[in-house]
Amino acid sequence: MSSTSAVPANTSDAPVFARLALVGIGLIGSSIARVARQRGLAGHIAIATRTQETLDRARELALGDSYHLSAAQACEDADAVIVSVPVGASGAVARDIAPALKPGAIVSDVGSVKASVIAAMTPELPGHVHFVPAHPVAGTEHSGPDAGFAELFDNRWCILTPPPGTDAQAVERLAAFWRGCGSNIEVMEPEHHDLVLAITSHIPHLVAYSICGTAADMETVTKSEVIKFSAGGFRDFTRLAASDPVMWRDVCLNNREAILEMLSRFAEDISAMQRMIRWNDGEALHDMFTRTRAIRRGIIQAGQETDAVDFGRPHGTAPAAPEAEEPDSVAQE
Ligand code: NAP
């Protein structure tokens, strides 16, 4: 099942939530804080994170109205709680905050995997709250509170995966919040979400990790040569491969079935391509490359990417030639 919600953006002056608690204030949590503040989507923003260092940084950046090392304390009296931590930690966070949640509160998350997060959080949450899982399909390879920005969600999809029987008004309120953040809303079943994201996000990241790992292990091509000639295509993989290791470890472990299914299809397709090259099947290669080119055009037409040459990179000055010595590791953008 997949349907687009008809919830309008927050056009009134009233905030969508009088008190919003953000548990986790990295790239996603801090982007939510910034956009909620900028567009008046929340009255009071309570911020919680587990380390003093990140909390201090959130305070320095003035991301919220109150700052807490206890997630439960931040959630007291909150109308909505958005959990933005690595998916493997979501069950433990739900357990921590459960006693503090007020009746009727909306609890949501932003995890890149949905079925396992729902399985981990649902049993921990009290029956008197509305659990509306969500995934904003927007991000960068950077982490932490400095990495966020208010425009991150503009014209990006936010997928809601409410379990059957979830209060419709709660779903609509959360959708209104995300529309206020600039997102378009799609409602999906969690298992379907996990399959779609396996192919559109998880496999591309794994392929990038794998290619960068292969390059790092090369013996006959030096690392400095890989870096020097990276504009040939390699550097576009390095952006994905620079993503947060904890986040991606958790995504792999929590979306095992869908990722393994997509990886075996991918392995079959790579073998087919190997065969085309081995047997000099230029026609098959040309057909395939023509089909794939159309996918990029479709993404640009859908407004999810620009058609700026070379991903819009400026080409004013050539980079300085690297020093003769070989760097320790492959460069990441
Ligand atoms: P991030 O920048 O690394 O921030 C992670 C936040 O979670 C920090 O506040 C961190 O606290 C806290 N945290 C880390 N481990 C924790 C644990 N074991 N228990 C409790 N809190 C913990 O991460 P992010 O990129 O915002 O990702 C957060 C979530 O968004 C993930 O579930 C990810 O799947 C999802 N998501 C990410 C992207 C993306 O592109 N990055 C896109 C869409 C969705 P301290 O700093 O205090 O340790």
Coordinates of N, CA, C and O in Angstrom, one line a residue, residues 141 209 212 227 234-235 238-243 329-333:
E141 N 26.5 13.2 4.0 CA 27.4 12.3 4.6 C 28.0 12.8 5.9 O 28.9 12.2 6.5
Y209 N 30.8 1.7 -0.2 CA 31.8 1.2 0.8 C 32.7 0.2 0.2 O 33.9 0.1 0.4
C212 N 35.3 1.8 -2.4 CA 36.3 2.5 -1.6 C 37.2 1.6 -0.9 O 38.4 1.8 -0.8
I227 N 43.7 8.9 -5.6 CA 43.2 10.2 -5.2 C 43.4 11.2 -6.3 O 42.5 12.0 -6.7
F234 N 35.4 7.8 -9.3 CA 35.6 7.3 -7.9 C 35.2 8.3 -6.8 O 34.5 7.9 -5.9
R235 N 35.5 9.6 -7.0 CA 35.2 10.5 -5.9 C 33.7 10.6 -5.7 O 33.3 10.9 -4.5
T238 N 33.1 8.2 -3.1 CA 33.7 8.6 -1.8 C 32.7 9.4 -0.9 O 32.8 9.3 0.3
R239 N 31.8 10.2 -1.5 CA 30.9 10.9 -0.7 C 30.0 10.0 0.1 O 29.8 10.1 1.3
L240 N 29.4 9.0 -0.6 CA 28.5 8.0 0.1 C 29.4 7.2 1.1 O 28.9 7.0 2.2
A241 N 30.6 6.9 0.7 CA 31.4 6.0 1.6 C 31.9 6.8 2.8 O 32.5 6.2 3.8
A242 N 31.7 8.1 2.9 CA 32.2 8.9 4.0 C 31.1 9.0 5.1 O 31.2 9.6 6.1
S243 N 29.9 8.3 4.8 CA 28.8 8.4 5.8 C 29.1 7.7 7.1 O 30.0 6.9 7.2
S329 N 45.3 7.1 3.9 CA 44.0 6.5 3.5 C 43.5 7.2 2.3 O 43.9 8.3 1.9
V330 N 42.5 6.6 1.7 CA 41.8 7.2 0.5 C 41.1 8.4 0.9 O 40.4 8.4 1.9
A331 N 41.1 9.4 0.1 CA 40.5 10.7 0.4 C 38.9 10.6 0.5 O 38.4 9.8 -0.3
Q332 N 38.3 11.3 1.3 CA 36.8 11.4 1.4 C 36.5 12.9 1.2 O 37.0 13.7 1.9
E333 N 35.4 13.1 0.4 CA 35.0 14.5 0.2 C 34.3 15.0 1.4 O 33.5 14.3 2.0

